[in-house]
XYZ file of C-alpha atoms in Angstrom:
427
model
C 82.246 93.581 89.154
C 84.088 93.979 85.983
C 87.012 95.867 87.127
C 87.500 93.150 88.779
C 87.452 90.845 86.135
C 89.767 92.773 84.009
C 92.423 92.708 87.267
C 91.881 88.636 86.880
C 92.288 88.853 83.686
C 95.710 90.620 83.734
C 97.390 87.986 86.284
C 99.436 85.627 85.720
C 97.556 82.304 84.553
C 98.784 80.559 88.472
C 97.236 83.569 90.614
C 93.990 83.198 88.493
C 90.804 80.976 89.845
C 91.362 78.496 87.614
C 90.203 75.648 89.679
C 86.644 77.603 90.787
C 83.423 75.480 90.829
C 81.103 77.000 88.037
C 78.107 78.958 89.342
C 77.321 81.712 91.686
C 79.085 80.355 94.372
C 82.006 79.636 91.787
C 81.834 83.425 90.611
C 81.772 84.837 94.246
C 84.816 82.290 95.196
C 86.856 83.742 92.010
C 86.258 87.236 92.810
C 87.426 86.653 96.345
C 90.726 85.055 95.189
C 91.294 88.328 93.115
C 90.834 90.539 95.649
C 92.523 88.951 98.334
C 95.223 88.841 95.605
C 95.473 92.590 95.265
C 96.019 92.823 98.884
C 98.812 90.455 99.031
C 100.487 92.415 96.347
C 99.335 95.658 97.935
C 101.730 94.444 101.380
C 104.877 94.113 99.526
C 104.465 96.623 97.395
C 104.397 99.245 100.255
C 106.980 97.315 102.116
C 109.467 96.857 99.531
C 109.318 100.926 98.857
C 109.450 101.585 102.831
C 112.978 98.746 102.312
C 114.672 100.779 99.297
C 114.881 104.284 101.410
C 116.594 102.711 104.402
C 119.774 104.134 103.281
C 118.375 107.783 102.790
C 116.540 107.798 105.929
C 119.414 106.612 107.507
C 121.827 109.686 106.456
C 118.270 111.892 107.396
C 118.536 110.507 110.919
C 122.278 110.755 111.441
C 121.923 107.031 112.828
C 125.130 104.949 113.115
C 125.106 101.341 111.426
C 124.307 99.682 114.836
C 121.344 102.847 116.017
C 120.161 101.835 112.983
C 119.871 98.229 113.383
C 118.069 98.888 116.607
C 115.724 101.233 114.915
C 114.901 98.631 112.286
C 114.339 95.533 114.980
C 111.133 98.340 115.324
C 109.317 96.689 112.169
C 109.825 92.872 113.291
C 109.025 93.469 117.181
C 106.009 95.482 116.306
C 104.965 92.655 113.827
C 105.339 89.635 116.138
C 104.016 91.700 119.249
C 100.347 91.909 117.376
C 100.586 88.441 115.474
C 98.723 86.698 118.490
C 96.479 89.288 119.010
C 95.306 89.467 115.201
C 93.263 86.710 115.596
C 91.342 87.985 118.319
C 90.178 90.706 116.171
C 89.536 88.313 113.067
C 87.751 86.239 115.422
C 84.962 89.025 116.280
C 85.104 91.136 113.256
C 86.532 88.719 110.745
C 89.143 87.921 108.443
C 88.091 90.525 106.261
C 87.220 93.404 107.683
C 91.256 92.634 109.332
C 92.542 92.900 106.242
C 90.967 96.042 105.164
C 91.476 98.076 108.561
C 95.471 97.090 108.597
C 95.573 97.530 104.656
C 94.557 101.112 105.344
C 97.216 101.308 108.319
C 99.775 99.670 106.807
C 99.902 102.291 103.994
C 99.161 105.526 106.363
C 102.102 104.103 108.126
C 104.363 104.124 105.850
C 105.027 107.784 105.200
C 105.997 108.280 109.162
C 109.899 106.955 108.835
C 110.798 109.760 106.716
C 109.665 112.078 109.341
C 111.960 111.088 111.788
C 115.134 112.956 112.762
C 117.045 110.444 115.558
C 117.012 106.614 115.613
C 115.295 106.470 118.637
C 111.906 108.304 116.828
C 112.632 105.937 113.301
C 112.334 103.140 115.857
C 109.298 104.097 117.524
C 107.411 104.876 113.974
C 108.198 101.768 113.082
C 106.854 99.301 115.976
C 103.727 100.831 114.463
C 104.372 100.166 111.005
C 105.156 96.857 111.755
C 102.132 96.559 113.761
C 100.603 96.947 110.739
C 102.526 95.092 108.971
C 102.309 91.662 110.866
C 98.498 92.038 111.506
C 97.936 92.589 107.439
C 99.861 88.901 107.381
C 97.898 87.200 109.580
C 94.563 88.083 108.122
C 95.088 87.855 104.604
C 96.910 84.382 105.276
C 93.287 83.117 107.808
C 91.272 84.530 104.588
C 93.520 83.077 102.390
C 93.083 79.665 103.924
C 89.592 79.830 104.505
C 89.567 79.823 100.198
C 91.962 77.055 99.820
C 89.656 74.913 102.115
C 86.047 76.070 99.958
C 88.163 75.760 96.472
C 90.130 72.265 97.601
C 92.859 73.587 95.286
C 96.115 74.409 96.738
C 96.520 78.214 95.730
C 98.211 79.309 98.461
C 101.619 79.878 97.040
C 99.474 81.781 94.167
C 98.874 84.314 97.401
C 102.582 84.614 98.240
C 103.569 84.959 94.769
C 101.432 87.929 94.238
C 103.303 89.427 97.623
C 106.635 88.639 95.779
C 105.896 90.674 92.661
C 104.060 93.491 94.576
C 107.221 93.513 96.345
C 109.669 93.897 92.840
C 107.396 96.473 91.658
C 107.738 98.319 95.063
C 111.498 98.086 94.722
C 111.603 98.769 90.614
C 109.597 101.883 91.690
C 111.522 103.217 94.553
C 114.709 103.104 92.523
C 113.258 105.131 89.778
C 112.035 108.232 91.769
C 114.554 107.522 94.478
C 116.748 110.580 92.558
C 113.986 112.646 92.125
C 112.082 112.241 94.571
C 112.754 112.610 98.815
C 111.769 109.786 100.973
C 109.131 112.013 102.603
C 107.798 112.392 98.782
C 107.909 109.236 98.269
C 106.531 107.464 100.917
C 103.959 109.817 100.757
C 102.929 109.021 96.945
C 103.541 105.007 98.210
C 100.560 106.168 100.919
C 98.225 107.995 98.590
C 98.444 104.585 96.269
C 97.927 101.811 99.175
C 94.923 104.141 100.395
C 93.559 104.402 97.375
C 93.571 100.651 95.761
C 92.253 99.622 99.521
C 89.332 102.056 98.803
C 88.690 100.078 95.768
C 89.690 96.655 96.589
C 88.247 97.026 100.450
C 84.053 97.115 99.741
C 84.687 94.322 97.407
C 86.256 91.832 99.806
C 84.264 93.320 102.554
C 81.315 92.312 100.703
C 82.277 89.130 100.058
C 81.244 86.845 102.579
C 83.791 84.016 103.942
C 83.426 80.888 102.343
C 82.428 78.185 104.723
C 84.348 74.715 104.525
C 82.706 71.948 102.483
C 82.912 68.292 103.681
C 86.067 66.973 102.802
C 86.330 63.106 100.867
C 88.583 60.391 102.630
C 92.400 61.057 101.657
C 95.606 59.830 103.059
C 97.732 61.737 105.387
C 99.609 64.517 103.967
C 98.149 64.016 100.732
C 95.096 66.065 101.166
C 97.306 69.598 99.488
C 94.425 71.938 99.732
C 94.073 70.828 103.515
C 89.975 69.942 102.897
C 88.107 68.217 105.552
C 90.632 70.278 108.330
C 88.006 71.283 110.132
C 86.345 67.881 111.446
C 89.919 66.126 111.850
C 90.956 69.642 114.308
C 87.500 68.313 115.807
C 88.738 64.618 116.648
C 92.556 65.601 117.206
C 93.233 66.676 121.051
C 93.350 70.423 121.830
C 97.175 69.686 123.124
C 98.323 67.974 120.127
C 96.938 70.271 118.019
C 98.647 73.248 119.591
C 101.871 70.828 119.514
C 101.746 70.445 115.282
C 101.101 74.636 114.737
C 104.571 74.863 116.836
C 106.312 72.245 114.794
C 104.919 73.783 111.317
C 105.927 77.325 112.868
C 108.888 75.917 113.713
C 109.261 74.823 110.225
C 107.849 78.607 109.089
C 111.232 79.448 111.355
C 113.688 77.899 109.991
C 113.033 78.998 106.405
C 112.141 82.660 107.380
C 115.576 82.901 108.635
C 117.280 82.173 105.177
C 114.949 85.001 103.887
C 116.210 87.638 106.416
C 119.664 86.482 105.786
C 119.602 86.430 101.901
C 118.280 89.384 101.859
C 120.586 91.158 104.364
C 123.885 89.248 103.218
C 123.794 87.621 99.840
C 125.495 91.151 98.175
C 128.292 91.628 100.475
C 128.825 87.734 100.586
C 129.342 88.278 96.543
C 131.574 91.719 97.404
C 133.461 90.407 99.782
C 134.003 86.465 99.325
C 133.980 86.113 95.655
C 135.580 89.802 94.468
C 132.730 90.726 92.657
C 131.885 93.767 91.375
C 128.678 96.199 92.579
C 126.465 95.415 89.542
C 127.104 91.128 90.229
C 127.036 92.088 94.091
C 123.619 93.434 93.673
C 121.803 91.312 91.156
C 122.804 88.218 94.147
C 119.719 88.918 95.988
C 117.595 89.940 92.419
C 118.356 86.095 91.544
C 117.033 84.934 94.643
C 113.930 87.054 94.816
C 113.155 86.211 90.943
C 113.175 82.417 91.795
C 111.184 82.657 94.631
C 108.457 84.536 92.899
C 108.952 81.824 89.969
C 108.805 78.880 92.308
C 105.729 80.132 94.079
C 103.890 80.875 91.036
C 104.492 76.938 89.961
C 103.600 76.218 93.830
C 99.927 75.031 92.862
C 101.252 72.435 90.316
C 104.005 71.390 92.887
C 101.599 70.998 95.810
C 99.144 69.193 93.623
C 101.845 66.590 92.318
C 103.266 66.366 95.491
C 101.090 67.241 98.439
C 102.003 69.451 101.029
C 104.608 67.187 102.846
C 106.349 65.670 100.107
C 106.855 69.499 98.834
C 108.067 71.016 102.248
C 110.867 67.923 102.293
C 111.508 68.080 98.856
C 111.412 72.256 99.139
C 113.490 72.334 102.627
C 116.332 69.757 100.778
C 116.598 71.877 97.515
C 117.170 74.656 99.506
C 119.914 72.919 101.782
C 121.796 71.882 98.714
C 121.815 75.524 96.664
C 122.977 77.232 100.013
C 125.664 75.005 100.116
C 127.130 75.722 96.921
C 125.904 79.853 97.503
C 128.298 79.587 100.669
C 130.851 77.872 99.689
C 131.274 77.752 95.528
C 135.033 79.667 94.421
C 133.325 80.859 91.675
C 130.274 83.808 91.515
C 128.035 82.081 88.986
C 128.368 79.197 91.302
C 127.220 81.362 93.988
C 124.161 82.898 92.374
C 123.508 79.308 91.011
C 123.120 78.319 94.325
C 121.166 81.338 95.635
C 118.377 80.765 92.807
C 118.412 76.843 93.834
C 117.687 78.360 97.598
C 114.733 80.458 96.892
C 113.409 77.787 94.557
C 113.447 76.008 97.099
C 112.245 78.092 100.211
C 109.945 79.729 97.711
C 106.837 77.690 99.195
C 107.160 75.985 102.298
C 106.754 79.087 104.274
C 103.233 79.019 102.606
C 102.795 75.629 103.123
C 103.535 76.167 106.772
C 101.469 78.815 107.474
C 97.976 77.385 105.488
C 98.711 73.812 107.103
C 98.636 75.508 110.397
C 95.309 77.255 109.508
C 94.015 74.222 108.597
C 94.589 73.251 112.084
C 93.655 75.920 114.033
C 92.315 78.838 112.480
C 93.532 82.342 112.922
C 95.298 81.483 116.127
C 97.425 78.762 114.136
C 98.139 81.030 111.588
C 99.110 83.572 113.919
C 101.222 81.211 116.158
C 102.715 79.939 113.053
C 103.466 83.404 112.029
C 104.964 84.424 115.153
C 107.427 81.824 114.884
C 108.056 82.416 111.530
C 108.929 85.887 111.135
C 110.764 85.503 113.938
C 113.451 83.957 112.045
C 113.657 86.379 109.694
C 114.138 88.804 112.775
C 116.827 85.924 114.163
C 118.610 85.549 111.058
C 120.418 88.777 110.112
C 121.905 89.348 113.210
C 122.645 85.733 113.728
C 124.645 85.947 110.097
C 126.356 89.075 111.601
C 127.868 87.500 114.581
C 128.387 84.198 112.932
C 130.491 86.207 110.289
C 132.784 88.052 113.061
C 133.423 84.551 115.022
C 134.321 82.824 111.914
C 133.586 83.767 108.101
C 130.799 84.928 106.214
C 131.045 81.645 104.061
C 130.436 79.931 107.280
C 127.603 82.378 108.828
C 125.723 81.698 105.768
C 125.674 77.926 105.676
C 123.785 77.681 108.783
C 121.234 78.825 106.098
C 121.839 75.418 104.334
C 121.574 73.909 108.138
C 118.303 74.902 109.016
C 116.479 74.942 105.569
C 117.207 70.775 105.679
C 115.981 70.602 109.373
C 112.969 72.285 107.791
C 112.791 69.239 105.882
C 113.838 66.408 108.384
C 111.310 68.186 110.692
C 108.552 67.389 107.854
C 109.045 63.931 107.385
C 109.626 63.110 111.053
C 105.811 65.039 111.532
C 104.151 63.192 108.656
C 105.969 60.219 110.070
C 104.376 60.378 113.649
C 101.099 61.480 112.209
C 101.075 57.952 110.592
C 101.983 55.961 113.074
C 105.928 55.776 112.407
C 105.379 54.864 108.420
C 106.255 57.749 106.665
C 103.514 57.895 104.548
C 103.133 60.888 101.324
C 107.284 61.357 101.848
């Protein structure tokens, strides 16, 4: 498969297989980590092009601001509506086979928003892409996990990364044709690409089988990062407590999710409209966050394997409580975007660590339980930001940001904390 290789070759050195056993089995294992790579990058790219011709499709559908923000509630409530029932599918036709049907979806998709002419239609088009959308998330993240456990090397946040660049080259794209080009165009050249890299990257990963689990060696609670050994401990721990920890990690998933939404939604007009800055400061707010997110999950495999997983959600959840307090409420704009690259370093990878722990624990239903819960924060946290902001400031809205990244992390350390018998153990 040399193609292939020469895609490995090209990625950054923290989304390569670097810690692949040697052999056949070692080859096959590498070859699924790029592919299921490509696919990661694949979803944001599409999204983040879909994201940056919101405002044109808007002014094509003669929307108001608030039609619109129904219309656009489309893409989350499509996304958690299928989450569950994902791993159903991935169940009896596999991880995947998921990933390559809802690829292929995912990028036909995309091309029906510009096609719309009233909210209500934009709306309806996208339940469907976010249909997609969520049920591309939950199988790449089950396949994903499934190679975390066979490598025993904590390269999740590699898989996230490669969904943060996708995404910047998705936006960097869209505003380079976006005055050339029409949304319809667009989108429509964004659909002929998806379809065609999932025609190339789908036979390979649908002829790669799914690794099965090895044994896992004796380690200490929340010190086991790559989550090896899952699989018999799911087998002694009761079916209720089980279910309990994938709500508590997607609880965690939750509370970081929302500062994503919100960032994303706010962090320009916070910088406008608090701080007096100008467009080209306004807009490079959210740039700063996005670029240390994509940094800090790209160092996420070093973190988790200093760390371990819990010691990196606390540690992850606190750094992220601290930089949204000084984003919120810093006089000063480089304070501000100080603090909004402190919050995505932070938040950068317990989301991942959320959703492979809860894998770990219960296969494609935890991860799409986890999920669920997850991205419905970032569906919570917009509006939540909105309302806040009317009631009383914008400065204020946004810490609640700051609030529930560090009961991300309080919520970590109580977990490992039960899980060993009230000594927090690996904090």
């Amino acid at each position: 498969m040399p193609t292939l290789n020469k895609i490995r070759a090209a990625l950054p050195r923290s989304l390569r297989g670097t810690g692949v056993p040697r052999g056949p089995a070692g080859a096959r294992l590498a070859r699924l980590r790029t592919v299921l790579t490509v696919f990661f990058a694949l979803d944001g790219f599409v999204f983040a092009g879909w994201v940056v011709r919101i405002p044109d499709i808007k002014d094509q559908t003669g929307a108001s601001p608030s039609a619109l923000g129904l219309a656009l509630l489309g893409v989350s409530a499509g996304g958690v509506a299928t989450m569950v029932l994902t791993g159903g599918l991935i169940r009896r036709y596999g991880a995947h086979a998921v990933t390559v049907g809802t690829a292929a979806l995912l990028s036909a998709g995309v091309v029906l928003p510009p096609l719309t002419r009233s909210a209500l239609a934009l709306g309806l088009v996208l339940v469907v892409f976010g249909a997609a959308f969520g049920s591309i998330s939950v199988a790449m993240n089950s396949a994903a996990v499934d190679l975390v456990a066979a490598l025993r090397r904590p390269v999740m946040p590699g898989f996230h990364a490669a969904f943060s660049l996708g995404g910047m080259l998705g936006a960097g794209l869209g505003a380079l044709v976006a005055g050339h080009l029409s949304p319809t165009r667009h989108l429509l050249l964004l659909a002929l690409l998806g379809l065609a890299v999932t025609a190339f990257a789908g036979p390979a990963l649908l002829a790669l089988p799914a690794p099965k689990r090895p044994p896992a060696p004796e380690v200490a609670d929340g010190q086991n990062p790559a989550g090896a050994g899952s699989e018999a401990a799911a087998a002694e721990r009761p079916a209720g407590r089980t279910r309990l920890l994938v709500a508590v990690l997607g609880l965690v998933a939750l509370c970081t999710a929302y500062g994503e939404g919100a960032m994303a939604d706010w962090s320009a007009l916070h910088l406008k409209e608090s701080l007096d800055a100008g467009p080209g400061l306004a807009a490079a707010g959210y740039s700063v966050f996005a670029l240390a997110m994509t940094a800090g999950r790209l160092s996420g495999t070093a973190l988790l394997l200093r760390l371990g997983q819990n010691r990196a959600l606390v540690a992850g959840g606190a750094t992220a409580c601290v930089g949204m307090l000084l984003g919120s409420f810093s006089p000063y704009v480089w304070g501000a975007l100080a603090g909004f690259a402190l919050t995505g370093l932070g938040l950068a990878n317990i989301f991942p660590i959320a959703i492979g722990r809860a894998g770990e624990l219960a296969g494609p239903n935890g991860v799409a339980a986890a999920s669920t819960l997850g991205y419905g924060g970032m569906l919570l946290g917009p509006p939540a930001i909105g309302f806040l902001a009317d009631w009383f400031s914008l400065r204020a809205a946004l810490s609640t940001v700051a609030l529930l990244a560090g009961a991300a992390a309080l919520i970590a350390y109580a977990m490992q904390a039960v899980q060993n018998g009230g000594r927090p153990r690996g904090t």
